[in-house]
Coordinates of C-alpha atoms and ligand atoms in Angstrom, one line a residue:
I1 CA -2.2 -30.7 29.4
E2 CA -1.2 -27.1 29.8
Y3 CA 0.4 -26.3 26.5
D4 CA -0.4 -26.7 22.8
L5 CA 3.2 -27.0 21.8
V6 CA 6.6 -27.2 23.6
I7 CA 9.9 -26.7 21.7
K8 CA 12.7 -28.4 23.6
N9 CA 16.5 -28.1 23.6
G10 CA 16.9 -25.2 21.2
L11 CA 19.1 -22.2 21.4
I12 CA 16.9 -19.1 21.7
C13 CA 18.1 -16.0 20.0
T14 CA 16.4 -12.6 20.3
A15 CA 17.5 -9.0 19.7
S16 CA 18.9 -8.9 23.3
D17 CA 19.9 -12.5 24.3
I18 CA 21.2 -15.8 23.2
Y19 CA 20.6 -18.7 25.6
P20 CA 19.5 -22.4 25.6
A21 CA 15.9 -22.9 26.9
D22 CA 12.6 -24.6 26.1
I23 CA 9.5 -22.6 24.9
A24 CA 5.9 -23.4 25.8
I25 CA 3.1 -22.2 23.7
A26 CA -0.6 -21.9 24.5
N27 CA -3.5 -20.2 22.8
G28 CA -1.2 -18.9 20.1
K29 CA 1.0 -17.0 22.5
V30 CA 4.5 -17.6 24.0
C31 CA 3.5 -18.8 27.4
C32 CA 6.7 -19.6 29.2
I33 CA 10.4 -19.9 28.5
A34 CA 12.4 -21.9 30.9
K35 CA 14.9 -24.8 31.3
N36 CA 13.4 -28.3 31.2
I37 CA 9.7 -27.6 30.6
D38 CA 7.9 -30.9 31.2
E39 CA 7.0 -32.3 27.8
N40 CA 4.1 -34.3 29.3
L41 CA 2.3 -31.0 29.7
A42 CA 2.2 -30.5 25.9
N43 CA 0.0 -31.7 23.2
E44 CA 2.8 -31.6 20.7
V45 CA 6.6 -31.5 21.2
I46 CA 9.4 -30.4 18.8
D47 CA 12.9 -31.4 19.7
A48 CA 15.0 -28.5 18.5
E49 CA 18.4 -30.0 19.5
G50 CA 21.0 -28.4 17.3
G51 CA 18.6 -25.7 16.2
I52 CA 18.4 -21.9 16.7
I53 CA 15.0 -20.3 17.5
T54 CA 14.3 -16.7 16.5
P55 CA 11.2 -14.6 16.5
G56 CA 9.6 -14.8 13.1
G57 CA 10.7 -12.1 10.6
I58 CA 8.7 -9.0 10.0
D59 CA 8.9 -7.8 6.4
A60 CA 7.7 -4.3 6.6
H61 CA 7.9 -3.5 2.9
V62 CA 6.0 -5.8 0.6
H63 CA 3.9 -5.1 -2.5
V64 CA 1.0 -7.5 -3.3
D65 CA -2.0 -7.3 -5.6
E66 CA -4.2 -4.5 -4.3
P67 CA -7.4 -2.8 -5.6
M68 CA -5.7 0.4 -6.9
K69 CA -2.7 -1.2 -8.6
L70 CA -0.9 2.1 -8.4
L71 CA 2.5 0.5 -9.1
G72 CA 1.0 -1.8 -11.8
D73 CA 0.2 -5.5 -11.7
V74 CA 2.2 -7.7 -9.4
A75 CA 2.0 -11.5 -9.5
D76 CA 1.3 -12.3 -5.8
T77 CA -2.0 -12.1 -4.0
M78 CA -1.8 -11.6 -0.3
E79 CA -2.3 -15.4 -0.1
D80 CA 0.7 -16.0 -2.3
A81 CA 2.9 -13.4 -0.5
T82 CA 2.1 -14.8 3.0
M83 CA 2.8 -18.3 1.8
S84 CA 6.1 -17.2 0.3
A85 CA 6.8 -15.3 3.5
V86 CA 6.5 -18.3 5.9
A87 CA 8.5 -20.4 3.5
G88 CA 11.4 -18.1 4.3
G89 CA 10.9 -17.5 8.0
T90 CA 8.8 -14.3 7.8
T91 CA 5.7 -14.4 10.0
T92 CA 4.3 -10.9 9.5
V93 CA 4.2 -8.8 6.3
I94 CA 3.3 -5.1 6.1
A95 CA 2.1 -4.4 2.6
F96 CA 0.8 -1.2 0.9
A97 CA -2.7 -0.1 0.1
S98 CA -2.8 2.8 -2.3
Q99 CA -5.0 5.9 -2.1
D100 CA -8.0 5.8 -4.4
T101 CA -7.8 9.4 -5.7
S102 CA -11.4 9.3 -6.9
L103 CA -12.6 9.2 -3.3
K104 CA -13.0 12.6 -1.5
G105 CA -13.6 13.8 2.0
P106 CA -12.6 12.8 5.5
K107 CA -13.2 9.1 4.9
A108 CA -11.4 8.9 1.6
L109 CA -8.2 7.3 2.9
S110 CA -10.0 5.0 5.3
E111 CA -12.1 3.7 2.4
S112 CA -9.1 3.2 0.2
V113 CA -7.6 0.9 2.8
G114 CA -10.9 -0.7 3.6
K115 CA -11.1 -2.0 0.1
A116 CA -7.8 -3.7 0.4
I117 CA -8.7 -5.3 3.7
A118 CA -12.0 -6.6 2.2
L119 CA -10.1 -8.1 -0.7
Y120 CA -7.6 -9.9 1.6
G121 CA -10.4 -11.1 3.9
K122 CA -11.4 -13.5 1.2
Q123 CA -8.0 -15.1 0.9
T124 CA -6.3 -17.9 3.0
L125 CA -3.5 -16.2 4.8
Y126 CA -0.5 -18.0 6.2
C127 CA 0.5 -15.2 8.6
D128 CA -0.7 -11.8 9.7
Y129 CA -0.4 -8.8 7.6
A130 CA -0.7 -5.0 8.2
L131 CA -1.0 -2.2 5.7
H132 CA 0.8 1.1 5.1
L133 CA -1.0 3.7 3.1
I134 CA 0.6 5.0 -0.2
I135 CA -0.4 8.6 -0.6
A136 CA -0.6 9.6 -4.2
K137 CA -2.0 13.1 -4.1
L138 CA -3.4 15.6 -1.6
E139 CA -7.0 16.4 -2.2
K140 CA -6.5 20.1 -2.5
D141 CA -3.7 22.5 -3.1
G142 CA -2.5 24.8 -0.3
L143 CA -3.3 24.7 3.3
A144 CA -6.8 23.5 2.5
G145 CA -5.2 20.2 1.3
R146 CA -3.2 20.0 4.5
D147 CA -6.4 20.3 6.6
I148 CA -8.3 17.7 4.6
L149 CA -5.4 15.3 5.0
G150 CA -5.4 15.8 8.7
E151 CA -9.0 14.6 9.0
Q152 CA -8.4 11.7 6.6
L153 CA -5.5 10.4 8.7
E154 CA -7.6 10.6 11.9
T155 CA -10.3 8.5 10.4
L156 CA -7.8 6.1 8.8
Y157 CA -6.4 5.5 12.3
A158 CA -9.8 5.3 13.9
D159 CA -11.2 2.9 11.4
H160 CA -8.3 0.6 10.5
S161 CA -5.4 1.3 13.0
V162 CA -3.1 2.2 10.1
T163 CA -0.2 4.3 11.5
S164 CA 2.2 4.8 8.6
L165 CA 2.2 6.2 5.1
K166 CA 4.6 6.3 2.2
L167 CA 5.2 9.3 -0.1
F168 CA 7.2 9.5 -3.3
M169 CA 9.7 12.2 -4.4
T170 CA 9.8 10.7 -7.8
Y171 CA 7.6 9.1 -10.5
P172 CA 5.2 11.1 -12.8
G173 CA 1.8 11.1 -11.1
L174 CA 3.2 10.3 -7.7
Q175 CA 6.0 12.8 -7.1
M176 CA 5.1 15.1 -4.3
S177 CA 6.2 18.8 -4.2
D178 CA 8.2 20.0 -1.2
Y179 CA 5.2 22.1 -0.3
N180 CA 3.0 19.0 -0.1
I181 CA 5.7 17.0 1.7
L182 CA 5.5 19.7 4.4
N183 CA 1.7 19.5 4.4
T184 CA 2.0 15.7 4.9
M185 CA 4.7 15.9 7.6
Y186 CA 2.6 18.4 9.5
N187 CA -0.1 15.9 9.7
T188 CA 1.9 12.8 10.3
R189 CA 3.5 14.6 13.2
K190 CA 0.1 15.6 14.6
N191 CA -1.3 12.1 14.2
G192 CA 1.8 10.2 15.3
F193 CA 2.1 8.4 11.9
T194 CA 5.4 7.1 10.6
T195 CA 6.3 9.0 7.4
M196 CA 8.0 6.6 4.9
I197 CA 9.9 8.4 2.1
H198 CA 10.9 7.2 -1.3
A199 CA 13.8 9.5 -1.8
E200 CA 14.9 10.1 -5.4
N201 CA 14.8 13.4 -7.2
G202 CA 12.2 12.9 -9.8
D203 CA 13.1 15.8 -12.0
M204 CA 16.7 14.7 -12.2
V205 CA 15.6 11.2 -13.1
K206 CA 13.3 12.5 -15.8
W207 CA 16.0 14.6 -17.4
M208 CA 18.4 11.7 -17.4
I209 CA 15.9 9.3 -18.9
D210 CA 15.2 11.8 -21.7
S211 CA 18.9 12.3 -22.3
L212 CA 19.7 8.6 -22.4
E213 CA 16.9 8.0 -24.7
E214 CA 18.1 10.8 -27.0
Q215 CA 21.4 8.9 -27.2
G216 CA 19.7 5.6 -27.9
L217 CA 20.8 4.1 -24.6
T218 CA 17.7 2.1 -23.6
E219 CA 18.9 -1.3 -22.5
P220 CA 17.8 -2.4 -19.0
Y221 CA 21.3 -1.5 -17.6
Y222 CA 20.6 2.2 -18.3
H223 CA 17.8 2.3 -15.9
G224 CA 20.4 2.5 -13.2
V225 CA 22.4 5.1 -15.1
S226 CA 19.3 7.2 -15.2
R227 CA 19.1 7.4 -11.4
P228 CA 22.6 7.6 -10.0
T229 CA 23.5 7.7 -6.3
I230 CA 23.5 11.6 -6.4
V231 CA 19.8 11.5 -7.2
E232 CA 19.1 9.6 -4.0
G233 CA 21.6 11.6 -2.0
E234 CA 20.0 14.9 -3.0
A235 CA 16.4 13.8 -2.2
T236 CA 17.5 12.3 1.1
N237 CA 19.1 15.5 2.1
R238 CA 16.1 17.5 1.1
A239 CA 13.7 15.3 3.0
V240 CA 15.9 15.5 6.1
T241 CA 15.8 19.3 5.7
L242 CA 12.0 19.3 5.4
A243 CA 11.7 17.0 8.4
R244 CA 14.0 19.2 10.4
T245 CA 11.8 22.2 9.6
M246 CA 8.7 20.4 10.6
D247 CA 10.4 18.6 13.6
T248 CA 9.0 15.3 12.4
P249 CA 10.5 11.8 12.6
I250 CA 10.9 10.1 9.2
L251 CA 11.9 6.8 7.7
F252 CA 13.7 6.4 4.4
V253 CA 12.7 3.2 2.6
H254 CA 14.9 1.1 0.4
V255 CA 18.1 3.0 0.9
S256 CA 20.7 1.9 -1.6
S257 CA 23.6 4.3 -1.7
P258 CA 26.6 5.5 0.4
Q259 CA 25.6 9.1 -0.2
A260 CA 22.2 8.6 1.3
V261 CA 23.7 6.7 4.3
D262 CA 26.0 9.6 4.9
V263 CA 23.1 12.1 5.0
I264 CA 21.1 9.8 7.3
R265 CA 24.0 9.2 9.6
K266 CA 24.7 12.9 9.9
A267 CA 21.1 13.6 10.7
Q268 CA 21.1 10.9 13.4
T269 CA 24.2 12.4 14.9
D270 CA 22.5 15.7 15.0
G271 CA 19.9 14.0 17.2
L272 CA 17.0 13.8 14.6
K273 CA 14.7 10.8 14.6
V274 CA 15.7 9.8 11.1
Y275 CA 15.3 6.1 10.5
A276 CA 16.3 4.0 7.5
E277 CA 15.5 0.7 5.8
T278 CA 17.7 -1.2 3.3
C279 CA 17.1 -4.4 1.4
P280 CA 19.1 -7.6 0.7
Q281 CA 19.5 -6.8 -3.0
Y282 CA 21.6 -3.7 -2.1
V283 CA 24.3 -5.9 -0.5
L284 CA 24.1 -9.0 -2.6
L285 CA 23.4 -7.8 -6.2
S286 CA 25.0 -5.0 -8.2
D287 CA 24.4 -3.0 -11.4
M288 CA 26.3 -5.8 -13.3
D289 CA 23.2 -7.9 -12.6
T290 CA 21.2 -5.6 -14.9
K291 CA 23.5 -6.3 -17.8
C292 CA 22.9 -9.1 -20.4
H293 CA 26.2 -10.8 -19.5
G294 CA 26.9 -11.7 -23.1
N295 CA 23.4 -13.3 -23.3
H296 CA 22.7 -11.5 -26.6
D297 CA 19.7 -13.7 -27.3
D298 CA 18.0 -11.9 -24.4
K299 CA 19.2 -8.4 -24.0
F300 CA 16.2 -8.0 -21.7
I301 CA 17.5 -10.5 -19.1
G302 CA 18.7 -7.6 -16.9
A303 CA 15.1 -6.4 -16.6
K304 CA 14.7 -9.0 -13.9
N305 CA 16.9 -7.0 -11.7
I306 CA 15.4 -3.6 -12.3
C307 CA 14.2 -1.8 -9.2
S308 CA 14.2 1.7 -7.8
P309 CA 16.5 2.9 -6.3
P310 CA 18.5 0.8 -8.7
L311 CA 21.2 -1.8 -7.9
R312 CA 24.5 0.0 -7.3
E313 CA 28.2 -0.6 -8.1
E314 CA 29.6 -3.5 -6.1
E315 CA 31.8 -1.1 -4.1
C316 CA 28.6 0.4 -2.5
Q317 CA 27.7 -2.9 -0.7
K318 CA 30.3 -2.5 2.1
R319 CA 28.8 0.8 3.2
I320 CA 25.3 -0.8 3.4
W321 CA 26.5 -3.7 5.5
Q322 CA 28.3 -1.3 7.7
G323 CA 25.1 0.8 8.1
M324 CA 23.3 -2.3 9.3
N325 CA 25.9 -2.9 11.9
D326 CA 26.4 0.6 13.2
G327 CA 22.7 1.4 13.6
S328 CA 22.3 3.8 10.6
F329 CA 19.8 1.2 9.3
T330 CA 16.9 0.5 11.7
I331 CA 15.4 -2.3 9.6
V332 CA 15.9 -4.6 6.6
S333 CA 12.9 -5.3 4.4
S334 CA 12.6 -7.0 1.1
D335 CA 10.7 -4.5 -1.0
H336 CA 9.1 -7.6 -2.5
C337 CA 7.5 -6.3 -5.7
P338 CA 7.0 -9.5 -7.8
Y339 CA 6.4 -8.4 -11.4
L340 CA 6.4 -11.4 -13.7
Y341 CA 9.4 -11.5 -16.0
S342 CA 7.1 -12.5 -18.7
D343 CA 4.9 -9.5 -18.0
K344 CA 7.9 -7.1 -18.0
G345 CA 8.6 -8.4 -21.5
Q346 CA 5.6 -9.4 -23.4
G347 CA 2.7 -9.6 -20.9
K348 CA 0.8 -7.0 -18.9
H349 CA 3.5 -4.5 -18.7
N350 CA 4.8 -5.2 -22.2
A351 CA 7.9 -3.2 -22.8
F352 CA 8.0 -4.2 -26.5
K353 CA 4.5 -3.3 -27.7
N354 CA 4.1 -0.5 -30.2
G355 CA 7.7 0.1 -30.9
K356 CA 8.7 0.4 -27.2
N357 CA 11.6 -2.0 -28.0
G358 CA 12.3 -3.1 -24.4
D359 CA 13.2 0.5 -23.4
F360 CA 14.0 0.5 -19.7
K361 CA 11.6 3.3 -19.0
Y362 CA 8.7 0.9 -19.7
I363 CA 9.9 -1.8 -17.4
P364 CA 8.2 -1.8 -14.0
N365 CA 10.6 -1.3 -11.1
G366 CA 10.7 -4.2 -8.7
M367 CA 11.8 -7.7 -7.9
P368 CA 10.5 -10.5 -5.6
G369 CA 12.2 -11.1 -2.2
V370 CA 9.8 -11.8 0.7
S371 CA 11.0 -15.4 1.0
T372 CA 14.7 -14.9 0.6
R373 CA 15.2 -11.9 2.9
M374 CA 15.6 -13.8 6.2
P375 CA 17.7 -16.8 4.9
L376 CA 20.0 -14.5 2.9
L377 CA 20.6 -12.2 5.9
F378 CA 21.2 -15.1 8.1
D379 CA 23.6 -16.8 5.7
Y380 CA 25.4 -13.9 4.0
G381 CA 25.1 -11.7 7.1
C382 CA 25.7 -13.9 10.2
L383 CA 27.4 -17.0 8.8
R384 CA 29.8 -15.1 6.5
G385 CA 30.6 -12.4 9.1
N386 CA 29.0 -9.4 7.4
L387 CA 26.6 -8.9 10.3
R388 CA 28.2 -8.5 13.7
S389 CA 25.9 -10.9 15.6
M390 CA 22.8 -13.1 15.6
M391 CA 21.2 -10.6 17.9
K392 CA 21.8 -7.9 15.3
F393 CA 20.1 -10.1 12.7
V394 CA 17.0 -10.5 14.9
E395 CA 17.0 -6.8 15.8
I396 CA 16.9 -5.5 12.2
N397 CA 14.7 -8.2 10.7
C398 CA 12.2 -8.8 13.5
T399 CA 12.3 -6.6 16.5
N400 CA 12.9 -3.1 15.1
P401 CA 10.3 -3.4 12.4
A402 CA 7.8 -4.2 15.2
K403 CA 8.8 -1.2 17.2
L404 CA 8.9 1.1 14.2
Y405 CA 5.5 0.2 13.0
G406 CA 3.6 -0.2 16.3
C407 CA 3.2 -3.9 16.8
Y408 CA 5.8 -4.6 19.5
P409 CA 5.9 -6.8 21.6
Q410 CA 3.0 -8.7 20.1
K411 CA 5.3 -9.2 17.1
G412 CA 9.1 -9.2 16.8
A413 CA 9.9 -10.7 20.2
L414 CA 9.4 -13.8 22.3
L415 CA 8.2 -12.2 25.6
P416 CA 6.1 -14.7 27.6
G417 CA 2.6 -13.6 28.0
S418 CA 2.9 -10.8 25.5
S419 CA 4.2 -12.1 22.2
D420 CA 2.4 -14.1 19.5
A421 CA 4.0 -17.5 19.1
D422 CA 5.5 -16.6 15.7
L423 CA 8.9 -18.1 15.4
V424 CA 11.4 -19.9 13.3
I425 CA 13.7 -22.8 13.9
W426 CA 16.9 -22.8 12.0
Y427 CA 19.7 -25.4 11.6
P428 CA 22.8 -23.6 10.4
N429 CA 25.2 -26.2 11.8
D430 CA 23.2 -29.4 12.3
I431 CA 23.1 -30.9 8.8
K432 CA 22.6 -34.4 10.5
T433 CA 19.2 -33.7 11.8
Y434 CA 17.9 -31.6 8.9
K435 CA 19.0 -33.8 6.0
N436 CA 17.0 -32.3 3.2
R437 CA 18.0 -28.7 3.9
P438 CA 18.1 -26.8 0.6
K439 CA 21.6 -26.1 -0.7
T440 CA 20.9 -23.4 -3.3
I441 CA 18.1 -21.0 -3.9
T442 CA 15.7 -22.0 -6.7
N443 CA 12.5 -20.3 -7.6
A444 CA 10.4 -23.3 -6.7
L445 CA 11.7 -23.2 -3.1
L446 CA 10.1 -19.7 -2.6
Q447 CA 6.4 -20.7 -3.1
H448 CA 5.5 -17.3 -4.6
A449 CA 3.6 -16.7 -7.9
C450 CA 6.5 -14.9 -9.5
D451 CA 8.4 -16.6 -12.4
Y452 CA 11.9 -15.8 -11.2
T453 CA 14.1 -14.9 -8.3
P454 CA 17.0 -12.6 -8.6
F455 CA 18.9 -14.9 -6.2
E456 CA 18.6 -18.0 -8.4
G457 CA 21.5 -20.3 -7.7
F458 CA 22.8 -18.5 -4.6
E459 CA 24.4 -21.1 -2.3
I460 CA 22.7 -21.2 1.0
K461 CA 24.0 -22.9 4.2
N462 CA 20.8 -22.4 6.1
W463 CA 17.1 -22.3 5.5
P464 CA 14.1 -22.3 8.0
R465 CA 13.1 -25.9 9.0
Y466 CA 10.0 -24.9 10.9
T467 CA 8.0 -21.7 10.6
I468 CA 5.4 -21.4 13.4
V469 CA 2.6 -18.8 13.3
H470 CA 0.2 -18.3 16.2
G471 CA 1.7 -21.5 17.7
R472 CA 0.8 -23.5 14.5
I473 CA 3.3 -25.1 12.2
V474 CA 2.7 -23.5 8.8
Y475 CA 6.0 -24.6 7.1
K476 CA 8.0 -27.7 7.8
E477 CA 11.0 -28.9 5.8
G478 CA 9.9 -27.4 2.5
M479 CA 6.2 -28.2 2.9
I480 CA 3.4 -25.6 3.4
I481 CA 0.7 -26.7 5.8
R482 CA -2.4 -25.1 4.6
D483 CA -4.7 -26.4 7.3
N484 CA -2.7 -24.4 9.9
A485 CA -3.0 -21.1 8.0
K486 CA -4.8 -18.6 10.3
G487 CA -3.4 -15.2 9.4
S488 CA -5.5 -12.1 9.5
Y489 CA -5.3 -8.3 9.4
L490 CA -3.1 -6.8 12.1
P491 CA -4.3 -3.5 13.6
R492 CA -1.3 -1.5 14.8
S493 CA -0.5 1.1 17.5
K494 CA 1.4 4.2 16.8
S495 CA 5.2 3.8 16.5
S496 CA 7.2 3.8 19.6
L497 CA 10.2 5.2 17.7
C498 CA 8.6 7.9 15.6
T499 CA 7.3 10.0 18.5
P500 CA 8.0 13.7 17.9
D501 CA 10.2 15.5 20.3
G502 CA 9.3 18.6 22.2
D503 CA 5.8 20.1 22.4
W504 CA 3.1 18.3 20.5
L505 CA 2.2 20.9 17.8
T506 CA -1.3 21.2 16.8
E507 CA -0.4 24.2 14.7
W508 CA 3.0 25.0 13.2
R509 CA 4.2 28.4 14.3
P510 CA 7.4 30.2 13.5
I511 CA 9.7 30.7 16.4
Y512 CA 10.7 34.3 16.9
A513 CA 14.2 35.1 17.9
K514 CA 14.3 37.1 21.1
Ligands
DUC601 N1 9.3 1.7 -4.8 C1 9.0 0.7 -4.1 O1 9.0 0.8 -2.9 N2 8.6 -0.4 -4.7 C2 8.6 -0.6 -6.0 C3 8.9 0.6 -6.8 C4 9.4 1.7 -6.1 O2 9.8 2.7 -6.6
ZN602 ZN1 9.7 3.2 -3.3
ZN603 ZN1 25.3 -7.5 -24.5
ZN604 ZN1 8.4 -0.9 -2.4

């Protein structure tokens, strides 16, 4: 016996190739890919005749319960989120740990992340997870704040191998000034961190929320009206300008609008390392899904689909698909942010208490999606012709996230000897061998702790049949296999995409014209 598992007769699809071959797995790694691997050498054999084998998905944007709860209470623990992930063909999640602003000094950020890792260490994890840092506030104003942040990032990387952070250009309490964005970029450049940016102009949003409220326009639908595409376009352009100034690579998270895509595309054409992420909801849902649809008993129903940036007009969807195909978008993530619908209404986030009357400004921004991302992109992308190829599907959902966030080729690929045996077997065509394949999306299918999915009732012609993590089957035909859950914290390297060009600056200096 040489192998723990051999998968025979499948069609392998990676970001670069599609070809029929067998895969042999040993010690949790892809060991060998070849024609006709002898099944007598394996402990266990899967006959994948009629199936397509891809690397497992990497969902690089997931919110789960964390010590700081900076974005409020979400329903999923890391255990729930990893279970839901593997139930939809995702085998690595990158979640967020928020800065604890009560901590000070060079270890402050490292300790913030350390608390999250300690919490998740007590849970059963179905796949590996990594963490981005959410930066809420610089410790000091001015250049002193810049220098403290520099030390903090160094220790964060040394202690936990975290190599990315997210900053916000909106939200009271989180919105970062342009000055502090420069301070942050200065340090992410110096430390080789990936700078993730939530680009919406917070002052414009605040003014529009106040104005809508003054007019009594507070139904969930007006959440989207309060942050129109121009708000995202402006902030995206400003962030590109700041990144250009600091000569720093950046990544825009959850890009939703054609205006933002245009800015990003232009910056890329100019040769800047500007990357972008979008999410399935921006091609499959629209602002209409935040309306009550004549459901006057529950005007609040649209609150399920409130997220930021908001769902756009249906006409915007084409540009987002196009951006996935033409390379404007580097990755697709879910922005899984599973607030309970009951919490949005009457529970923890209660938008009705004390005369709040369900006003959209009290509804937390986010929806679940870690489980639906891969199947939706496979189905509505590949099978229905919106994505140009299966290879593109793998590139933006599996391979590029690994490269962007410093875990390639351990993750996101099927390279013998190097890649973890994290993979998915799909049966888009062969309904004969996978008889019980789900036909529509239901909340129960998703195995998360959230009480709804925005994709309820979506027809689906494909769903993962097997999800394999570290060579162990953790999901098979709708069943979670808890005994095989062996996920853990994934330390990362620095991004291979976000390396700054030119001289490595240790100190920013103006360039004098000769
Ligand atoms: N941004 C996110 O990435 N997730 C939830 C809310 C938000 O604004
Ligand atoms: Zn965000
Ligand atoms: Zn109505
Ligand atoms: Zn998010």
